[in-house]
Amino acid sequence: MVIKNKIGQWGIHIFFWLFTIGSLLPFVLIFMVSISDETSIELNGYSLFPSKISFAAYQFLFFDFTEIARAYGVTILCTILGTLLSLFITTLLAYPLSRMELPFRRSLSFFIFFTMVFSGGMVPWYMTFVTLFAMKNTLLAMIIPGMLLSAFNVLLMRSFFSNSIPESVIESATMDGASEFHIFYKIIVPLSLPIMATIGLFTTLAYWNDWYNCMLFIDKPTLYNIQYLMTKTLTNIQYLIMKSNTSAQAGELLAKMPRETVRMALAIIGIGPLLLAYPFFQKYYISGITSGAVKG
């Protein structure tokens, strides 16, 4: 029996090690291709062991380092501000919805769920933020529209409050004379760090990977975020590839420029910081998901 248990444990360990390696291989391949020589890519294709190392793709992307650094700064600022504001608003909305004594609790929850299914449409949504709130070419345009408050996150956090925080704790604090704000700040928030870290990770990913709002609302190059800047760079490369068939000048320029390696370097630049940050959120992420997934 002991031998069978050990064999089973080793089998599970081997399976998860193989699964982990299989999950990491695409990222390793992307990185290795990004530091490969463009000529070797054309001759031999993608490889985990490039025949010739070259950092031409990164030199091409960081040729104007000021632009890259500014775009990173915009992205980091919008991500931090947006995540903090989103967590604050989501928590303030989800906590009252988890309290049974809140009037019209079910109606409010349905209204929030309704926004997940139906929307006012693209044109009214755009006109609201551009004409009514005048957010065109402002950082607020990359923080508020579409990402500041998520109905899914509100319902997930409400489920956590309802199922993971005992009602007796709140009742005891109320009997001791604690105000609602004191209960929320001193009891609810410290007990909700797992779900807050989970929602924070979701929101951070959304803000970091966002390029759509930047494309819609931003015309000033000084306000481009890193994802939209990378998207424009990739689009310009694709445009040169198409023009190379009809323009000798474009073909000559394209011949001197890395193409496939640049695509992979763009991916590394875009996801690198998140890959480094994710391990610090992992334990809270798993705890928050399993706790918040209980029926609400």
mmCIF file of C-alpha atoms in Angstrom:
data_model
loop_
_atom_site.group_PDB
_atom_site.id
_atom_site.type_symbol
_atom_site.label_atom_id
_atom_site.label_comp_id
_atom_site.label_asym_id
_atom_site.label_seq_id
_atom_site.Cartn_x
_atom_site.Cartn_y
_atom_site.Cartn_z
ATOM 1 C CA MET A 1 0.000 0.000 0.000
ATOM 2 C CA VAL A 2 2.837 2.387 0.889
ATOM 3 C CA ILE A 3 4.624 1.576 -2.383
ATOM 4 C CA LYS A 4 1.423 2.226 -4.366
ATOM 5 C CA ASN A 5 0.954 5.573 -2.626
ATOM 6 C CA LYS A 6 4.537 6.595 -3.408
ATOM 7 C CA ILE A 7 4.149 5.548 -7.046
ATOM 8 C CA GLY A 8 0.940 7.567 -7.236
ATOM 9 C CA GLN A 9 2.611 10.620 -5.705
ATOM 10 C CA TRP A 10 5.568 10.361 -8.071
ATOM 11 C CA GLY A 11 3.183 9.989 -10.995
ATOM 12 C CA ILE A 12 1.334 13.160 -9.979
ATOM 13 C CA HIS A 13 4.638 15.034 -9.526
ATOM 14 C CA ILE A 14 5.918 13.918 -12.910
ATOM 15 C CA PHE A 15 2.647 14.897 -14.585
ATOM 16 C CA PHE A 16 2.702 18.400 -13.130
ATOM 17 C CA TRP A 17 6.399 18.847 -13.918
ATOM 18 C CA LEU A 18 5.722 17.883 -17.529
ATOM 19 C CA PHE A 19 2.708 20.188 -17.596
ATOM 20 C CA THR A 20 4.810 23.053 -16.206
ATOM 21 C CA ILE A 21 7.571 22.490 -18.730
ATOM 22 C CA GLY A 22 5.016 22.317 -21.537
ATOM 23 C CA SER A 23 3.497 25.614 -20.363
ATOM 24 C CA LEU A 24 6.887 27.349 -20.176
ATOM 25 C CA LEU A 25 8.206 26.113 -23.519
ATOM 26 C CA PRO A 26 6.230 28.630 -25.643
ATOM 27 C CA PHE A 27 7.610 31.531 -23.604
ATOM 28 C CA VAL A 28 11.147 30.145 -23.850
ATOM 29 C CA LEU A 29 10.725 29.696 -27.611
ATOM 30 C CA ILE A 30 9.478 33.283 -27.996
ATOM 31 C CA PHE A 31 12.482 34.607 -26.099
ATOM 32 C CA MET A 32 14.994 32.470 -28.009
ATOM 33 C CA VAL A 33 13.520 33.549 -31.348
ATOM 34 C CA SER A 34 13.672 37.188 -30.238
ATOM 35 C CA ILE A 35 17.446 36.915 -29.720
ATOM 36 C CA SER A 36 18.057 34.905 -32.900
ATOM 37 C CA ASP A 37 19.599 36.213 -36.080
ATOM 38 C CA GLU A 38 16.980 37.109 -38.709
ATOM 39 C CA THR A 39 18.850 35.216 -41.430
ATOM 40 C CA SER A 40 18.988 32.013 -39.363
ATOM 41 C CA ILE A 41 15.234 32.288 -38.783
ATOM 42 C CA GLU A 42 14.621 32.520 -42.537
ATOM 43 C CA LEU A 43 16.862 29.517 -43.224
ATOM 44 C CA ASN A 44 16.100 27.196 -40.295
ATOM 45 C CA GLY A 45 12.835 28.440 -38.825
ATOM 46 C CA TYR A 46 12.085 28.790 -35.120
ATOM 47 C CA SER A 47 14.361 26.914 -32.739
ATOM 48 C CA LEU A 48 14.957 26.650 -29.003
ATOM 49 C CA PHE A 49 18.683 26.599 -29.784
ATOM 50 C CA PRO A 50 19.432 29.355 -32.315
ATOM 51 C CA SER A 51 22.479 28.880 -34.493
ATOM 52 C CA LYS A 52 23.404 32.558 -34.130
ATOM 53 C CA ILE A 53 22.580 34.968 -31.330
ATOM 54 C CA SER A 54 21.606 38.500 -32.279
ATOM 55 C CA PHE A 55 20.003 41.355 -30.341
ATOM 56 C CA ALA A 56 19.142 43.285 -33.490
ATOM 57 C CA ALA A 57 15.405 43.122 -32.723
ATOM 58 C CA TYR A 58 15.863 44.786 -29.326
ATOM 59 C CA GLN A 59 18.278 47.330 -30.799
ATOM 60 C CA PHE A 60 15.663 48.164 -33.418
ATOM 61 C CA LEU A 61 12.881 48.555 -30.841
ATOM 62 C CA PHE A 62 14.993 50.538 -28.385
ATOM 63 C CA PHE A 63 16.550 52.767 -31.046
ATOM 64 C CA ASP A 64 14.391 55.578 -29.650
ATOM 65 C CA PHE A 65 14.609 54.635 -25.981
ATOM 66 C CA THR A 66 12.876 57.841 -24.879
ATOM 67 C CA GLU A 67 9.692 56.848 -26.677
ATOM 68 C CA ILE A 68 9.714 53.359 -25.171
ATOM 69 C CA ALA A 69 10.405 54.692 -21.674
ATOM 70 C CA ARG A 70 7.623 57.281 -21.951
ATOM 71 C CA ALA A 71 5.140 54.642 -23.148
ATOM 72 C CA TYR A 72 6.140 52.362 -20.266
ATOM 73 C CA GLY A 73 5.635 55.273 -17.866
ATOM 74 C CA VAL A 74 2.134 55.932 -19.206
ATOM 75 C CA THR A 75 1.259 52.246 -18.932
ATOM 76 C CA ILE A 76 2.612 51.901 -15.396
ATOM 77 C CA LEU A 77 0.837 55.062 -14.232
ATOM 78 C CA CYS A 78 -2.494 54.066 -15.750
ATOM 79 C CA THR A 79 -2.158 50.509 -14.431
ATOM 80 C CA ILE A 80 -1.411 51.566 -10.854
ATOM 81 C CA LEU A 81 -4.040 54.320 -10.679
ATOM 82 C CA GLY A 82 -6.650 52.266 -12.498
ATOM 83 C CA THR A 83 -6.099 49.163 -10.359
ATOM 84 C CA LEU A 84 -6.260 51.088 -7.059
ATOM 85 C CA LEU A 85 -9.367 53.040 -8.077
ATOM 86 C CA SER A 86 -11.041 49.922 -9.465
ATOM 87 C CA LEU A 87 -10.365 47.939 -6.283
ATOM 88 C CA PHE A 88 -11.662 50.796 -4.144
ATOM 89 C CA ILE A 89 -14.911 51.227 -6.092
ATOM 90 C CA THR A 90 -15.483 47.486 -6.553
ATOM 91 C CA THR A 91 -15.065 46.812 -2.828
ATOM 92 C CA LEU A 92 -17.361 49.684 -1.828
ATOM 93 C CA LEU A 93 -20.047 48.353 -4.177
ATOM 94 C CA ALA A 94 -19.654 44.626 -3.468
ATOM 95 C CA TYR A 95 -19.654 44.829 0.325
ATOM 96 C CA PRO A 96 -23.117 46.414 0.718
ATOM 97 C CA LEU A 97 -24.522 43.919 -1.800
ATOM 98 C CA SER A 98 -23.317 41.087 0.433
ATOM 99 C CA ARG A 99 -25.299 42.401 3.445
ATOM 100 C CA MET A 100 -28.722 40.800 3.770
ATOM 101 C CA GLU A 101 -30.237 43.916 5.343
ATOM 102 C CA LEU A 102 -29.496 46.129 2.316
ATOM 103 C CA PRO A 103 -32.774 47.357 0.745
ATOM 104 C CA PHE A 104 -33.332 46.318 -2.884
ATOM 105 C CA ARG A 105 -30.270 44.063 -2.691
ATOM 106 C CA ARG A 106 -31.487 41.603 -5.318
ATOM 107 C CA SER A 107 -32.619 44.343 -7.686
ATOM 108 C CA LEU A 108 -29.247 46.060 -7.508
ATOM 109 C CA SER A 109 -27.451 42.749 -8.097
ATOM 110 C CA PHE A 110 -29.639 42.081 -11.133
ATOM 111 C CA PHE A 111 -28.919 45.559 -12.483
ATOM 112 C CA ILE A 112 -25.174 44.879 -12.221
ATOM 113 C CA PHE A 113 -25.556 41.485 -13.886
ATOM 114 C CA PHE A 114 -27.668 43.079 -16.647
ATOM 115 C CA THR A 115 -24.691 45.228 -17.695
ATOM 116 C CA MET A 116 -22.716 42.050 -18.387
ATOM 117 C CA VAL A 117 -25.252 40.986 -21.012
ATOM 118 C CA PHE A 118 -26.407 44.238 -22.622
ATOM 119 C CA SER A 119 -24.731 47.543 -23.420
ATOM 120 C CA GLY A 120 -25.712 50.856 -24.970
ATOM 121 C CA GLY A 121 -23.634 50.289 -28.100
ATOM 122 C CA MET A 122 -20.284 51.447 -29.380
ATOM 123 C CA VAL A 123 -21.254 54.906 -30.681
ATOM 124 C CA PRO A 124 -23.136 56.131 -27.550
ATOM 125 C CA TRP A 125 -20.343 54.720 -25.380
ATOM 126 C CA TYR A 126 -17.693 56.612 -27.350
ATOM 127 C CA MET A 127 -19.677 59.851 -27.532
ATOM 128 C CA THR A 128 -20.346 59.792 -23.800
ATOM 129 C CA PHE A 129 -16.661 59.868 -22.892
ATOM 130 C CA VAL A 130 -15.568 62.201 -25.711
ATOM 131 C CA THR A 131 -18.400 64.737 -25.834
ATOM 132 C CA LEU A 132 -20.011 64.610 -22.400
ATOM 133 C CA PHE A 133 -16.925 64.015 -20.232
ATOM 134 C CA ALA A 134 -14.266 65.447 -22.612
ATOM 135 C CA MET A 135 -11.748 62.660 -22.013
ATOM 136 C CA LYS A 136 -10.199 62.790 -25.471
ATOM 137 C CA ASN A 137 -6.379 62.807 -25.240
ATOM 138 C CA THR A 138 -6.285 62.470 -21.455
ATOM 139 C CA LEU A 139 -4.972 59.747 -19.175
ATOM 140 C CA LEU A 140 -8.482 59.323 -17.789
ATOM 141 C CA ALA A 141 -9.498 57.927 -21.181
ATOM 142 C CA MET A 142 -7.208 54.945 -20.512
ATOM 143 C CA ILE A 143 -8.436 54.466 -16.934
ATOM 144 C CA ILE A 144 -12.214 54.950 -16.825
ATOM 145 C CA PRO A 145 -13.899 53.658 -20.025
ATOM 146 C CA GLY A 146 -14.746 49.981 -19.864
ATOM 147 C CA MET A 147 -12.246 48.947 -17.181
ATOM 148 C CA LEU A 148 -12.736 51.001 -14.017
ATOM 149 C CA LEU A 149 -15.660 48.864 -12.860
ATOM 150 C CA SER A 150 -16.334 45.276 -13.925
ATOM 151 C CA ALA A 151 -19.660 43.618 -13.134
ATOM 152 C CA PHE A 152 -17.948 40.222 -13.019
ATOM 153 C CA ASN A 153 -15.446 41.457 -10.429
ATOM 154 C CA VAL A 154 -18.228 42.985 -8.320
ATOM 155 C CA LEU A 155 -20.201 39.729 -8.278
ATOM 156 C CA LEU A 156 -17.075 37.699 -7.562
ATOM 157 C CA MET A 157 -16.162 39.915 -4.609
ATOM 158 C CA ARG A 158 -19.756 39.924 -3.354
ATOM 159 C CA SER A 159 -19.711 36.116 -3.318
ATOM 160 C CA PHE A 160 -16.501 36.171 -1.287
ATOM 161 C CA PHE A 161 -17.986 38.552 1.279
ATOM 162 C CA SER A 162 -21.170 36.488 1.544
ATOM 163 C CA ASN A 163 -19.524 33.076 1.912
ATOM 164 C CA SER A 164 -16.120 33.657 3.487
ATOM 165 C CA ILE A 165 -16.749 36.294 6.168
ATOM 166 C CA PRO A 166 -18.973 35.022 9.019
ATOM 167 C CA GLU A 167 -21.992 37.166 9.782
ATOM 168 C CA SER A 168 -21.296 36.652 13.486
ATOM 169 C CA VAL A 169 -18.086 38.666 13.175
ATOM 170 C CA ILE A 170 -19.992 41.664 11.827
ATOM 171 C CA GLU A 171 -22.738 41.247 14.451
ATOM 172 C CA SER A 172 -20.178 41.137 17.265
ATOM 173 C CA ALA A 173 -18.492 44.293 16.014
ATOM 174 C CA THR A 174 -21.878 46.035 15.750
ATOM 175 C CA MET A 175 -22.779 45.047 19.314
ATOM 176 C CA ASP A 176 -19.469 46.510 20.490
ATOM 177 C CA GLY A 177 -20.452 49.833 18.988
ATOM 178 C CA ALA A 178 -18.344 49.763 15.825
ATOM 179 C CA SER A 179 -19.578 51.918 12.949
ATOM 180 C CA GLU A 180 -20.091 50.543 9.443
ATOM 181 C CA PHE A 181 -16.971 52.328 8.214
ATOM 182 C CA HIS A 182 -14.915 50.940 11.119
ATOM 183 C CA ILE A 183 -16.185 47.402 10.450
ATOM 184 C CA PHE A 184 -15.356 47.733 6.772
ATOM 185 C CA TYR A 185 -11.891 49.220 7.283
ATOM 186 C CA LYS A 186 -10.735 47.225 10.309
ATOM 187 C CA ILE A 187 -12.415 43.849 9.761
ATOM 188 C CA ILE A 188 -13.672 43.325 6.207
ATOM 189 C CA VAL A 189 -10.651 44.653 4.299
ATOM 190 C CA PRO A 190 -7.990 42.665 6.267
ATOM 191 C CA LEU A 191 -10.037 39.469 5.881
ATOM 192 C CA SER A 192 -10.497 40.087 2.142
ATOM 193 C CA LEU A 193 -6.878 40.314 1.019
ATOM 194 C CA PRO A 194 -7.078 37.089 -1.076
ATOM 195 C CA ILE A 195 -10.030 38.248 -3.179
ATOM 196 C CA MET A 196 -8.667 41.788 -3.399
ATOM 197 C CA ALA A 197 -5.357 40.439 -4.700
ATOM 198 C CA THR A 198 -7.259 38.286 -7.198
ATOM 199 C CA ILE A 199 -9.380 41.170 -8.467
ATOM 200 C CA GLY A 200 -6.274 43.359 -8.442
ATOM 201 C CA LEU A 201 -4.475 40.866 -10.674
ATOM 202 C CA PHE A 202 -7.417 40.696 -13.101
ATOM 203 C CA THR A 203 -7.553 44.485 -13.246
ATOM 204 C CA THR A 204 -3.789 44.857 -13.591
ATOM 205 C CA LEU A 205 -3.802 42.484 -16.554
ATOM 206 C CA ALA A 206 -6.655 44.406 -18.168
ATOM 207 C CA TYR A 207 -4.939 47.784 -17.813
ATOM 208 C CA TRP A 208 -1.497 46.513 -18.793
ATOM 209 C CA ASN A 209 -2.704 44.763 -21.944
ATOM 210 C CA ASP A 210 -5.100 47.522 -23.018
ATOM 211 C CA TRP A 211 -4.431 49.165 -26.356
ATOM 212 C CA TYR A 212 -8.024 49.563 -27.532
ATOM 213 C CA ASN A 213 -8.864 52.612 -25.405
ATOM 214 C CA CYS A 214 -5.587 54.227 -26.428
ATOM 215 C CA MET A 215 -6.429 53.667 -30.087
ATOM 216 C CA LEU A 216 -9.908 55.181 -29.676
ATOM 217 C CA PHE A 217 -9.240 58.151 -27.426
ATOM 218 C CA ILE A 218 -5.573 59.102 -27.840
ATOM 219 C CA ASP A 219 -4.119 61.014 -30.796
ATOM 220 C CA LYS A 220 -1.032 62.452 -29.082
ATOM 221 C CA PRO A 221 2.066 60.224 -29.433
ATOM 222 C CA THR A 222 3.287 61.440 -26.030
ATOM 223 C CA LEU A 223 0.305 59.701 -24.399
ATOM 224 C CA TYR A 224 0.652 56.334 -26.159
ATOM 225 C CA ASN A 225 0.910 53.381 -23.805
ATOM 226 C CA ILE A 226 3.370 50.552 -24.402
ATOM 227 C CA GLN A 227 0.828 48.125 -25.858
ATOM 228 C CA TYR A 228 -0.468 50.574 -28.442
ATOM 229 C CA LEU A 229 3.069 51.662 -29.298
ATOM 230 C CA MET A 230 4.017 48.028 -29.873
ATOM 231 C CA THR A 231 0.866 47.525 -31.955
ATOM 232 C CA LYS A 232 1.724 50.512 -34.144
ATOM 233 C CA THR A 233 5.280 49.237 -34.582
ATOM 234 C CA LEU A 234 4.006 45.828 -35.677
ATOM 235 C CA THR A 235 1.501 47.460 -38.028
ATOM 236 C CA ASN A 236 4.249 49.564 -39.606
ATOM 237 C CA ILE A 237 6.353 46.454 -40.183
ATOM 238 C CA GLN A 238 3.417 44.678 -41.830
ATOM 239 C CA TYR A 239 2.831 47.753 -43.996
ATOM 240 C CA LEU A 240 6.458 47.709 -45.149
ATOM 241 C CA ILE A 241 6.144 44.013 -45.991
ATOM 242 C CA MET A 242 3.155 44.758 -48.226
ATOM 243 C CA LYS A 243 4.852 47.766 -49.825
ATOM 244 C CA SER A 244 8.063 45.848 -50.470
ATOM 245 C CA ASN A 245 6.368 44.137 -53.433
ATOM 246 C CA THR A 246 5.669 47.450 -55.179
ATOM 247 C CA SER A 247 8.333 49.796 -53.847
ATOM 248 C CA ALA A 248 12.070 49.213 -54.268
ATOM 249 C CA GLN A 249 12.827 51.693 -51.486
ATOM 250 C CA ALA A 250 10.525 49.908 -49.039
ATOM 251 C CA GLY A 251 12.055 46.567 -50.038
ATOM 252 C CA GLU A 252 15.557 47.861 -49.402
ATOM 253 C CA LEU A 253 14.538 49.211 -45.994
ATOM 254 C CA LEU A 254 12.807 45.945 -45.096
ATOM 255 C CA ALA A 255 15.891 43.919 -46.065
ATOM 256 C CA LYS A 256 17.921 45.734 -43.400
ATOM 257 C CA MET A 257 15.305 45.403 -40.690
ATOM 258 C CA PRO A 258 14.530 42.365 -38.475
ATOM 259 C CA ARG A 259 10.981 41.159 -38.915
ATOM 260 C CA GLU A 260 10.162 37.825 -37.293
ATOM 261 C CA THR A 261 12.502 38.483 -34.379
ATOM 262 C CA VAL A 262 10.860 41.869 -33.800
ATOM 263 C CA ARG A 263 7.462 40.197 -33.426
ATOM 264 C CA MET A 264 8.810 38.004 -30.641
ATOM 265 C CA ALA A 265 10.710 40.870 -29.024
ATOM 266 C CA LEU A 266 7.449 42.825 -28.932
ATOM 267 C CA ALA A 267 5.802 39.958 -27.060
ATOM 268 C CA ILE A 268 8.648 39.779 -24.530
ATOM 269 C CA ILE A 269 8.565 43.531 -23.908
ATOM 270 C CA GLY A 270 4.798 43.455 -23.481
ATOM 271 C CA ILE A 271 4.454 40.492 -21.111
ATOM 272 C CA GLY A 272 7.844 40.472 -19.374
ATOM 273 C CA PRO A 273 6.934 42.647 -16.368
ATOM 274 C CA LEU A 274 3.719 40.700 -15.739
ATOM 275 C CA LEU A 275 5.556 37.381 -15.775
ATOM 276 C CA LEU A 276 7.918 38.732 -13.129
ATOM 277 C CA ALA A 277 5.079 40.074 -10.961
ATOM 278 C CA TYR A 278 2.711 37.093 -11.161
ATOM 279 C CA PRO A 279 4.533 34.771 -8.687
ATOM 280 C CA PHE A 280 4.024 37.346 -5.918
ATOM 281 C CA PHE A 281 0.221 37.251 -6.474
ATOM 282 C CA GLN A 282 -0.101 33.512 -7.030
ATOM 283 C CA LYS A 283 -1.027 32.352 -3.518
ATOM 284 C CA TYR A 284 -3.610 35.129 -3.124
ATOM 285 C CA TYR A 285 -4.921 34.457 -6.625
ATOM 286 C CA ILE A 286 -5.623 30.766 -5.947
ATOM 287 C CA SER A 287 -7.130 31.450 -2.516
ATOM 288 C CA GLY A 288 -9.354 34.229 -3.836
ATOM 289 C CA ILE A 289 -10.646 32.243 -6.798
ATOM 290 C CA THR A 290 -11.539 29.158 -4.732
ATOM 291 C CA SER A 291 -13.193 31.229 -2.015
ATOM 292 C CA GLY A 292 -15.111 33.499 -4.366
ATOM 293 C CA ALA A 293 -16.301 30.651 -6.560
ATOM 294 C CA VAL A 294 -18.671 29.322 -3.899
ATOM 295 C CA LYS A 295 -22.314 29.915 -4.752
ATOM 296 C CA GLY A 296 -23.482 33.494 -4.016
#
